[in-house]
Amino acid sequence: MPGEGISVALIGTGFMGRAHSHAYRNVASMFPECPRPRLKLICGRDRGRAEALAARFGWEEVSTSWEEAVRHAGVDLVDVSVPGALHAPVSIAAARAGKHVLCEKPLANSLEEARAMLAAVRQAGVRHMVQFNYRRVPAVALARQMLDEGQLGTLYHYRARYLQEWGVHPQVRAPWKLDKEQAGSGALGDLGSHMIDLCRYLAGEIREVTGMTETFVKERQATGGSATVRVTVDDAALFLARLDNGALASFETTRLAPGRKNHNFFEINGSRGSLYFDLERLNELNFYSLDDPPGRRGFRNLLATAPQHPYAASWWPDGHLLGWEHSHTHAIRDFLVAIGQGQLPRPNFEDGVKCQAVLDAVARSVASRRWEAVDG
Ligand SMILES: NC(=O)c1ccc[n+]([C@@H]2O[C@H](COP(=O)([O-])OP(=O)(O)OC[C@H]3O[C@@H](n4cnc5c(N)ncnc54)[C@H](O)[C@@H]3O)[C@@H](O)[C@H]2O)c1
């Protein structure tokens, strides 16, 4: 490994470019067991923007060519934080250059691309992870622990919603998200992939689905101008699913829900109790237990900030709340630790392919208007 720690090339200078920069900059200071990332290179199409981010976060070098960045001899890890259409070419080139790869979600724009990415990282023998950061919210990781302890008993229902508001506003921030060529799909892949990953993480594998999508607004105004952008992706997607373990699941996602800023919600019902979580209250996990005595039952609100809770001991005293950005820091901590230990973290590209297979089955179901099996 060249130099000290793990040298990173971050491809992308947008929203995730900033969120990941923040994580790399802070992670080893808060998690001393984590190999220190070296902020080697940041790459974006716009040199001025990349230089500004480099100055703000301390990236050593700037590039406008991802092709050169992924081959840089001083780089150990490539972070793919660009629109979906670039996930496969950048990740595959990085793997072939012998770099570990962290790729943003969803892994790809199609199942075929996702499989090619998995084949490339396996062939190269590099470590890989998908940035499904919501697994790393302490309250969500706590839900996983409670499920492992059997506190919900047999699972019956998984109910997920991921609702956002921004689609109702006339101007759009990231026009690429409205273009099928660049994004693969709309709310379905963008937000639906997070819902699917959390379902797989918490409740189990998805066997079959039936879904529907809608594009309510067919044309939109591009950011900072009067040009209109034709919308070629869905605004909203709903689907039902049956899990391998027999549980029934429902999923709803939209970008057109006024008042719902980032409402990533799940509820799980089992034979012994229930859990629910809402990202807009991300420090809290709500738990109802039938093991409580009758007459004393009710949802209790667990604040996942105690030192006993996942990741929390490395931050502040109990009750001093964490934010959305910590989920990215935790995911990047886990990836760097895994690289340091020669382990493969979860969710890795195999999980990314499984998620993509569910997205693919939903899209097939929308077209066929029938139940479709998830291609295992
Ligand atoms: N996990 C999360 O919480 C989360 C949240 C938002 C977005 N994302 C994902 O992160 C990725 C990026 O989304 P974003 O919101 O940061 O988008 P964005 O539009 O804010 O930024 C995209 C960046 O990609 C760069 N880019 C585009 N083409 C390029 C090229 N050819 N070479 C180099 N750079 C290029 C742009 O210059 C820009 O810096 C997407 O895959 C998205 O799905 C994840």
Short mmCIF file of C-alpha atoms and ligand atoms in Angstrom, two decimals:
data_model
loop_
_atom_site.label_atom_id
_atom_site.label_comp_id
_atom_site.label_asym_id
_atom_site.label_seq_id
_atom_site.Cartn_x
_atom_site.Cartn_y
_atom_site.Cartn_z
CA MET A 1 0.00 0.00 0.00
CA PRO A 2 1.67 3.23 -1.09
CA GLY A 3 2.30 5.90 1.52
CA GLU A 4 0.54 6.02 4.86
CA GLY A 5 -2.96 4.65 5.40
CA ILE A 6 -5.33 4.03 2.51
CA SER A 7 -5.09 6.53 -0.36
CA VAL A 8 -8.45 7.51 -1.82
CA ALA A 9 -9.52 8.86 -5.21
CA LEU A 10 -13.03 10.31 -4.95
CA ILE A 11 -14.84 10.55 -8.30
CA GLY A 12 -17.66 13.12 -8.04
CA THR A 13 -17.86 16.60 -6.59
CA GLY A 14 -21.61 16.93 -6.08
CA PHE A 15 -23.82 16.07 -3.12
CA MET A 16 -22.11 12.76 -2.41
CA GLY A 17 -18.71 14.26 -3.23
CA ARG A 18 -19.19 16.56 -0.25
CA ALA A 19 -20.79 13.93 2.02
CA HIS A 20 -17.97 11.42 1.40
CA SER A 21 -15.26 14.10 1.68
CA HIS A 22 -16.67 14.97 5.08
CA ALA A 23 -16.56 11.31 6.10
CA TYR A 24 -12.98 10.65 4.92
CA ARG A 25 -11.81 13.80 6.66
CA ASN A 26 -13.29 12.87 10.05
CA VAL A 27 -13.51 9.11 10.20
CA ALA A 28 -10.09 8.19 11.63
CA SER A 29 -10.22 11.01 14.16
CA MET A 30 -13.44 9.65 15.67
CA PHE A 31 -12.72 5.94 15.11
CA PRO A 32 -9.04 5.45 16.03
CA GLU A 33 -9.20 1.74 15.09
CA CYS A 34 -9.83 2.80 11.47
CA PRO A 35 -6.89 2.98 9.03
CA ARG A 36 -6.37 6.66 8.24
CA PRO A 37 -7.55 7.53 4.72
CA ARG A 38 -5.27 9.75 2.73
CA LEU A 39 -7.32 12.25 0.71
CA LYS A 40 -5.20 11.78 -2.37
CA LEU A 41 -7.29 12.94 -5.31
CA ILE A 42 -10.68 14.38 -6.13
CA CYS A 43 -12.09 14.17 -9.65
CA GLY A 44 -14.96 16.03 -11.27
CA ARG A 45 -15.90 17.33 -14.70
CA ASP A 46 -15.57 20.93 -13.58
CA ARG A 47 -11.99 21.73 -12.54
CA GLY A 48 -12.95 24.86 -10.59
CA ARG A 49 -15.49 22.94 -8.53
CA ALA A 50 -13.03 20.10 -7.87
CA GLU A 51 -10.35 22.61 -6.83
CA ALA A 52 -12.78 24.34 -4.48
CA LEU A 53 -13.68 21.03 -2.84
CA ALA A 54 -10.00 20.05 -2.65
CA ALA A 55 -9.22 23.30 -0.83
CA ARG A 56 -12.14 22.91 1.56
CA PHE A 57 -11.58 19.29 2.52
CA GLY A 58 -7.84 18.85 1.99
CA TRP A 59 -7.67 16.68 -1.15
CA GLU A 60 -4.06 16.69 -2.38
CA GLU A 61 -4.65 16.49 -6.14
CA VAL A 62 -7.38 17.39 -8.61
CA SER A 63 -8.32 15.66 -11.87
CA THR A 64 -10.99 16.10 -14.52
CA SER A 65 -10.44 12.62 -16.00
CA TRP A 66 -11.87 9.65 -14.13
CA GLU A 67 -9.98 7.38 -16.54
CA GLU A 68 -6.67 8.81 -15.30
CA ALA A 69 -7.81 9.03 -11.69
CA VAL A 70 -8.65 5.32 -11.38
CA ARG A 71 -5.20 4.35 -12.74
CA HIS A 72 -3.25 6.74 -10.49
CA ALA A 73 -0.32 4.77 -9.03
CA GLY A 74 -0.68 6.43 -5.63
CA VAL A 75 -4.32 5.42 -5.16
CA ASP A 76 -5.56 2.34 -3.24
CA LEU A 77 -9.31 2.96 -3.18
CA VAL A 78 -11.65 4.49 -5.75
CA ASP A 79 -14.90 6.01 -4.48
CA VAL A 80 -17.57 6.16 -7.20
CA SER A 81 -19.89 9.09 -6.37
CA VAL A 82 -21.12 9.98 -9.85
CA PRO A 83 -24.43 9.41 -11.70
CA GLY A 84 -25.53 5.81 -12.21
CA ALA A 85 -24.45 5.51 -15.86
CA LEU A 86 -20.83 5.91 -14.74
CA HIS A 87 -20.93 3.38 -11.90
CA ALA A 88 -20.10 0.39 -14.12
CA PRO A 89 -17.36 1.91 -16.29
CA VAL A 90 -15.59 3.63 -13.38
CA SER A 91 -15.88 0.65 -10.98
CA ILE A 92 -14.75 -1.89 -13.57
CA ALA A 93 -11.79 0.26 -14.65
CA ALA A 94 -10.83 0.80 -11.00
CA ALA A 95 -11.00 -2.92 -10.23
CA ARG A 96 -8.91 -3.74 -13.30
CA ALA A 97 -6.33 -1.23 -12.07
CA GLY A 98 -6.21 -3.19 -8.78
CA LYS A 99 -8.06 -0.62 -6.64
CA HIS A 100 -10.62 -1.33 -3.94
CA VAL A 101 -14.00 0.12 -4.92
CA LEU A 102 -16.69 1.90 -2.93
CA CYS A 103 -19.68 2.55 -5.20
CA GLU A 104 -22.72 4.70 -4.48
CA LYS A 105 -26.20 3.20 -4.77
CA PRO A 106 -27.89 1.74 -6.70
CA LEU A 107 -24.93 -0.35 -7.82
CA ALA A 108 -25.78 0.07 -11.51
CA ASN A 109 -28.39 1.13 -14.01
CA SER A 110 -29.20 -2.49 -14.96
CA LEU A 111 -28.84 -6.02 -13.63
CA GLU A 112 -26.48 -6.87 -16.47
CA GLU A 113 -24.14 -4.00 -15.57
CA ALA A 114 -24.28 -4.92 -11.88
CA ARG A 115 -23.27 -8.50 -12.66
CA ALA A 116 -20.37 -7.29 -14.80
CA MET A 117 -19.21 -5.11 -11.89
CA LEU A 118 -19.33 -8.02 -9.47
CA ALA A 119 -17.39 -10.20 -11.92
CA ALA A 120 -14.73 -7.47 -12.30
CA VAL A 121 -14.10 -6.97 -8.57
CA ARG A 122 -14.02 -10.75 -7.99
CA GLN A 123 -11.58 -11.29 -10.84
CA ALA A 124 -9.33 -8.49 -9.59
CA GLY A 125 -9.48 -9.75 -6.00
CA VAL A 126 -10.13 -6.26 -4.63
CA ARG A 127 -12.48 -5.28 -1.76
CA HIS A 128 -15.81 -3.72 -2.65
CA MET A 129 -18.78 -2.11 -0.97
CA VAL A 130 -22.03 -0.36 -1.97
CA GLN A 131 -22.84 2.82 -0.07
CA PHE A 132 -26.20 1.72 1.33
CA ASN A 133 -25.45 4.02 4.24
CA TYR A 134 -28.76 3.57 6.05
CA ARG A 135 -27.59 0.21 7.41
CA ARG A 136 -25.11 2.30 9.42
CA VAL A 137 -27.61 4.55 11.19
CA PRO A 138 -27.19 3.42 14.84
CA ALA A 139 -30.96 2.97 15.34
CA VAL A 140 -31.15 0.77 12.21
CA ALA A 141 -28.13 -1.32 13.27
CA LEU A 142 -29.83 -1.64 16.67
CA ALA A 143 -32.96 -2.97 14.93
CA ARG A 144 -30.75 -5.61 13.28
CA GLN A 145 -29.33 -6.59 16.70
CA MET A 146 -32.83 -6.90 18.19
CA LEU A 147 -33.95 -9.04 15.27
CA ASP A 148 -30.87 -11.26 15.77
CA GLU A 149 -31.87 -11.63 19.42
CA GLY A 150 -35.28 -12.88 18.25
CA GLN A 151 -37.17 -10.05 19.95
CA LEU A 152 -39.77 -9.89 17.16
CA GLY A 153 -40.26 -13.66 16.84
CA THR A 154 -41.51 -14.91 13.47
CA LEU A 155 -41.69 -12.06 10.93
CA TYR A 156 -45.05 -11.45 9.25
CA HIS A 157 -44.85 -7.99 7.68
CA TYR A 158 -42.22 -5.58 6.32
CA ARG A 159 -43.66 -2.17 5.38
CA ALA A 160 -41.44 0.45 3.75
CA ARG A 161 -41.93 4.00 2.51
CA TYR A 162 -39.34 6.36 1.10
CA LEU A 163 -40.99 9.68 0.31
CA GLN A 164 -39.43 12.98 -0.74
CA GLU A 165 -40.86 16.38 -1.70
CA TRP A 166 -38.44 17.87 -4.23
CA GLY A 167 -40.29 16.65 -7.33
CA VAL A 168 -43.18 19.05 -6.72
CA HIS A 169 -40.91 22.08 -7.07
CA PRO A 170 -40.56 23.51 -10.59
CA GLN A 171 -36.75 23.56 -10.69
CA VAL A 172 -34.77 20.35 -10.32
CA ARG A 173 -31.37 20.15 -8.65
CA ALA A 174 -29.84 17.19 -10.49
CA PRO A 175 -31.38 16.88 -13.97
CA TRP A 176 -29.50 13.63 -14.59
CA LYS A 177 -31.90 12.01 -12.09
CA LEU A 178 -34.74 12.55 -14.61
CA ASP A 179 -32.91 10.89 -17.50
CA LYS A 180 -33.17 7.11 -17.87
CA GLU A 181 -29.89 6.96 -19.78
CA GLN A 182 -28.03 8.47 -16.84
CA ALA A 183 -30.04 7.29 -13.85
CA GLY A 184 -31.49 3.94 -14.97
CA SER A 185 -34.82 4.75 -13.30
CA GLY A 186 -36.36 7.43 -11.11
CA ALA A 187 -37.64 7.09 -7.55
CA LEU A 188 -37.61 3.31 -8.02
CA GLY A 189 -33.81 2.96 -8.25
CA ASP A 190 -32.85 6.13 -6.41
CA LEU A 191 -34.93 5.66 -3.25
CA GLY A 192 -36.35 2.18 -3.86
CA SER A 193 -32.85 0.68 -3.80
CA HIS A 194 -32.41 1.94 -0.21
CA MET A 195 -35.76 0.38 0.78
CA ILE A 196 -34.85 -2.93 -0.83
CA ASP A 197 -31.44 -3.01 0.83
CA LEU A 198 -32.92 -2.31 4.26
CA CYS A 199 -35.53 -5.03 3.74
CA ARG A 200 -32.81 -7.52 2.76
CA TYR A 201 -30.70 -6.41 5.75
CA LEU A 202 -33.49 -6.55 8.32
CA ALA A 203 -36.16 -8.96 7.15
CA GLY A 204 -34.88 -11.24 4.40
CA GLU A 205 -34.50 -11.93 0.70
CA ILE A 206 -37.25 -10.88 -1.71
CA ARG A 207 -38.62 -13.74 -3.81
CA GLU A 208 -41.28 -12.17 -6.07
CA VAL A 209 -42.84 -8.77 -6.71
CA THR A 210 -45.69 -6.95 -8.40
CA GLY A 211 -45.40 -3.24 -8.99
CA MET A 212 -46.54 -0.05 -10.66
CA THR A 213 -44.87 3.24 -11.50
CA GLU A 214 -46.03 6.66 -12.68
CA THR A 215 -44.45 9.75 -14.16
CA PHE A 216 -46.76 12.58 -13.15
CA VAL A 217 -44.68 15.48 -14.47
CA LYS A 218 -43.52 14.74 -18.02
CA GLU A 219 -41.36 17.85 -18.51
CA ARG A 220 -39.43 19.91 -16.01
CA GLN A 221 -37.37 23.08 -15.86
CA ALA A 222 -33.60 22.54 -15.62
CA THR A 223 -31.63 24.14 -12.79
CA GLY A 224 -30.80 27.82 -13.27
CA GLY A 225 -32.40 28.27 -16.69
CA SER A 226 -35.58 28.25 -18.70
CA ALA A 227 -34.75 25.08 -20.67
CA THR A 228 -37.15 22.21 -20.22
CA VAL A 229 -35.99 18.68 -19.56
CA ARG A 230 -38.04 15.72 -20.76
CA VAL A 231 -38.57 13.25 -17.92
CA THR A 232 -37.84 9.65 -18.94
CA VAL A 233 -38.01 8.04 -15.50
CA ASP A 234 -40.69 7.35 -12.91
CA ASP A 235 -41.70 9.91 -10.26
CA ALA A 236 -43.21 7.21 -8.06
CA ALA A 237 -43.17 3.44 -7.64
CA LEU A 238 -45.22 1.06 -5.52
CA PHE A 239 -44.67 -2.66 -5.20
CA LEU A 240 -45.68 -5.65 -3.13
CA ALA A 241 -43.33 -8.51 -2.37
CA ARG A 242 -43.19 -11.96 -0.85
CA LEU A 243 -40.02 -12.77 1.08
CA ASP A 244 -38.24 -16.13 1.15
CA ASN A 245 -39.18 -16.50 4.84
CA GLY A 246 -42.89 -16.14 4.02
CA ALA A 247 -43.28 -12.54 5.24
CA LEU A 248 -45.31 -10.11 3.14
CA ALA A 249 -43.81 -6.74 2.24
CA SER A 250 -45.00 -3.46 0.75
CA PHE A 251 -42.92 -0.61 -0.64
CA GLU A 252 -43.88 2.91 -1.71
CA THR A 253 -41.58 5.63 -3.00
CA THR A 254 -42.20 9.01 -4.56
CA ARG A 255 -40.54 12.38 -5.14
CA LEU A 256 -43.93 14.10 -5.02
CA ALA A 257 -44.93 14.02 -1.34
CA PRO A 258 -45.13 17.60 0.02
CA GLY A 259 -44.01 17.67 3.65
CA ARG A 260 -42.01 14.47 3.37
CA LYS A 261 -38.43 15.76 3.11
CA ASN A 262 -36.56 12.47 3.51
CA HIS A 263 -39.10 10.06 4.95
CA ASN A 264 -37.31 6.71 4.82
CA PHE A 265 -39.57 4.58 7.00
CA PHE A 266 -39.90 0.92 7.83
CA GLU A 267 -42.12 -1.07 10.16
CA ILE A 268 -41.64 -4.74 10.94
CA ASN A 269 -44.33 -6.85 12.61
CA GLY A 270 -43.56 -10.24 14.12
CA SER A 271 -45.15 -12.79 16.43
CA ARG A 272 -43.59 -11.18 19.55
CA GLY A 273 -43.60 -7.51 18.65
CA SER A 274 -42.97 -4.68 16.21
CA LEU A 275 -40.28 -2.15 15.31
CA TYR A 276 -40.53 1.06 13.33
CA PHE A 277 -38.06 3.73 12.20
CA ASP A 278 -38.26 7.06 10.38
CA LEU A 279 -35.08 8.67 9.00
CA GLU A 280 -36.47 12.11 9.85
CA ARG A 281 -36.15 10.98 13.52
CA LEU A 282 -33.02 8.95 12.91
CA ASN A 283 -31.79 8.68 16.49
CA GLU A 284 -34.96 6.85 17.50
CA LEU A 285 -36.12 3.25 17.19
CA ASN A 286 -39.66 2.38 18.25
CA PHE A 287 -40.28 -1.03 19.79
CA TYR A 288 -43.48 -2.75 20.92
CA SER A 289 -43.16 -6.04 22.77
CA LEU A 290 -45.83 -8.61 23.52
CA ASP A 291 -43.46 -9.83 26.26
CA ASP A 292 -44.44 -6.74 28.26
CA PRO A 293 -47.27 -7.45 30.74
CA PRO A 294 -50.78 -6.80 29.41
CA GLY A 295 -51.89 -3.35 30.50
CA ARG A 296 -48.30 -2.06 30.25
CA ARG A 297 -47.85 -2.51 26.53
CA GLY A 298 -47.17 0.34 24.15
CA PHE A 299 -44.51 1.46 21.68
CA ARG A 300 -41.39 2.55 23.54
CA ASN A 301 -39.03 5.03 21.99
CA LEU A 302 -35.36 3.93 22.21
CA LEU A 303 -32.84 6.75 21.75
CA ALA A 304 -29.92 4.98 20.04
CA THR A 305 -27.21 7.24 21.45
CA ALA A 306 -26.00 5.20 24.44
CA PRO A 307 -22.47 3.75 24.44
CA GLN A 308 -24.09 0.29 24.17
CA HIS A 309 -25.57 1.21 20.79
CA PRO A 310 -23.79 0.58 17.46
CA TYR A 311 -21.20 3.27 16.59
CA ALA A 312 -22.47 5.61 19.34
CA ALA A 313 -19.60 5.15 21.83
CA SER A 314 -17.18 6.80 19.40
CA TRP A 315 -19.16 10.05 19.37
CA TRP A 316 -20.75 11.96 22.22
CA PRO A 317 -22.28 11.25 25.63
CA ASP A 318 -25.70 9.57 25.67
CA GLY A 319 -28.48 11.81 24.36
CA HIS A 320 -26.20 14.01 22.21
CA LEU A 321 -27.78 13.31 18.88
CA LEU A 322 -26.17 12.17 15.63
CA GLY A 323 -27.12 13.23 12.10
CA TRP A 324 -27.51 11.89 8.57
CA GLU A 325 -23.82 12.45 7.72
CA HIS A 326 -22.75 10.02 10.44
CA SER A 327 -24.25 7.13 8.46
CA HIS A 328 -21.77 7.86 5.65
CA THR A 329 -18.89 8.15 8.12
CA HIS A 330 -19.85 4.80 9.69
CA ALA A 331 -20.10 3.05 6.31
CA ILE A 332 -16.72 4.41 5.24
CA ARG A 333 -15.24 3.41 8.63
CA ASP A 334 -16.46 -0.15 8.10
CA PHE A 335 -15.04 -0.28 4.58
CA LEU A 336 -11.61 1.04 5.63
CA VAL A 337 -11.47 -1.35 8.61
CA ALA A 338 -12.42 -4.26 6.32
CA ILE A 339 -9.68 -3.31 3.85
CA GLY A 340 -7.18 -3.07 6.72
CA GLN A 341 -8.16 -6.53 7.92
CA GLY A 342 -8.35 -8.08 4.45
CA GLN A 343 -12.08 -8.76 4.88
CA LEU A 344 -15.02 -8.28 2.53
CA PRO A 345 -17.59 -5.93 4.12
CA ARG A 346 -21.38 -5.91 3.66
CA PRO A 347 -23.21 -4.68 1.70
CA ASN A 348 -20.75 -5.55 -1.04
CA PHE A 349 -21.29 -5.82 -4.81
CA GLU A 350 -23.03 -9.17 -4.33
CA ASP A 351 -25.65 -7.34 -2.25
CA GLY A 352 -25.71 -4.64 -4.94
CA VAL A 353 -26.52 -7.30 -7.56
CA LYS A 354 -29.27 -8.79 -5.36
CA CYS A 355 -30.81 -5.35 -4.90
CA GLN A 356 -30.57 -4.74 -8.65
CA ALA A 357 -32.33 -8.05 -9.31
CA VAL A 358 -35.30 -6.83 -7.27
CA LEU A 359 -35.37 -3.49 -9.13
CA ASP A 360 -35.24 -5.46 -12.39
CA ALA A 361 -38.14 -7.69 -11.31
CA VAL A 362 -40.24 -4.62 -10.37
CA ALA A 363 -39.54 -3.04 -13.78
CA ARG A 364 -40.50 -6.33 -15.50
CA SER A 365 -43.69 -6.49 -13.44
CA VAL A 366 -44.61 -2.91 -14.37
CA ALA A 367 -44.28 -3.87 -18.04
CA SER A 368 -46.02 -7.25 -17.80
CA ARG A 369 -48.66 -6.18 -15.21
CA ARG A 370 -48.03 -9.52 -13.48
CA TRP A 371 -46.12 -10.94 -10.51
CA GLU A 372 -42.47 -11.50 -11.45
CA ALA A 373 -39.87 -13.69 -9.77
CA VAL A 374 -36.63 -12.07 -8.62
CA ASP A 375 -33.83 -13.47 -10.76
CA GLY A 376 -31.56 -15.16 -8.22
N1 LIG B 1 -26.31 7.13 -0.29
C1 LIG B 1 -26.90 8.32 -0.32
O1 LIG B 1 -27.33 8.84 0.70
C2 LIG B 1 -27.04 9.05 -1.63
C3 LIG B 1 -27.70 10.29 -1.71
C4 LIG B 1 -27.72 10.97 -2.93
C5 LIG B 1 -27.13 10.41 -4.05
N2 LIG B 1 -26.53 9.19 -3.96
C6 LIG B 1 -25.88 8.57 -5.14
O2 LIG B 1 -24.61 9.20 -5.32
C7 LIG B 1 -24.31 9.30 -6.72
C8 LIG B 1 -24.06 10.76 -7.07
O3 LIG B 1 -25.22 11.52 -6.76
P1 LIG B 1 -25.14 13.05 -6.31
O4 LIG B 1 -26.43 13.35 -5.62
O5 LIG B 1 -23.86 13.32 -5.62
O6 LIG B 1 -25.16 13.75 -7.74
P2 LIG B 1 -24.69 15.24 -8.10
O7 LIG B 1 -25.41 15.60 -9.34
O8 LIG B 1 -24.79 16.12 -6.90
O9 LIG B 1 -23.13 15.05 -8.41
C9 LIG B 1 -22.71 14.24 -9.47
C10 LIG B 1 -21.25 14.49 -9.70
O10 LIG B 1 -20.80 13.64 -10.74
C11 LIG B 1 -19.91 14.40 -11.54
N3 LIG B 1 -19.76 13.82 -12.87
C12 LIG B 1 -20.72 13.59 -13.79
N4 LIG B 1 -20.16 13.09 -14.92
C13 LIG B 1 -18.83 12.99 -14.67
C14 LIG B 1 -17.72 12.56 -15.44
N5 LIG B 1 -17.86 12.12 -16.69
N6 LIG B 1 -16.48 12.59 -14.87
C15 LIG B 1 -16.31 13.03 -13.60
N7 LIG B 1 -17.33 13.46 -12.83
C16 LIG B 1 -18.58 13.45 -13.37
C17 LIG B 1 -20.55 15.76 -11.58
O11 LIG B 1 -19.61 16.73 -12.01
C18 LIG B 1 -20.94 15.92 -10.13
O12 LIG B 1 -19.86 16.36 -9.38
C19 LIG B 1 -25.49 8.68 -7.45
O13 LIG B 1 -25.19 7.33 -7.71
C20 LIG B 1 -26.63 8.75 -6.45
O14 LIG B 1 -27.60 7.74 -6.62
C21 LIG B 1 -26.46 8.52 -2.78
#
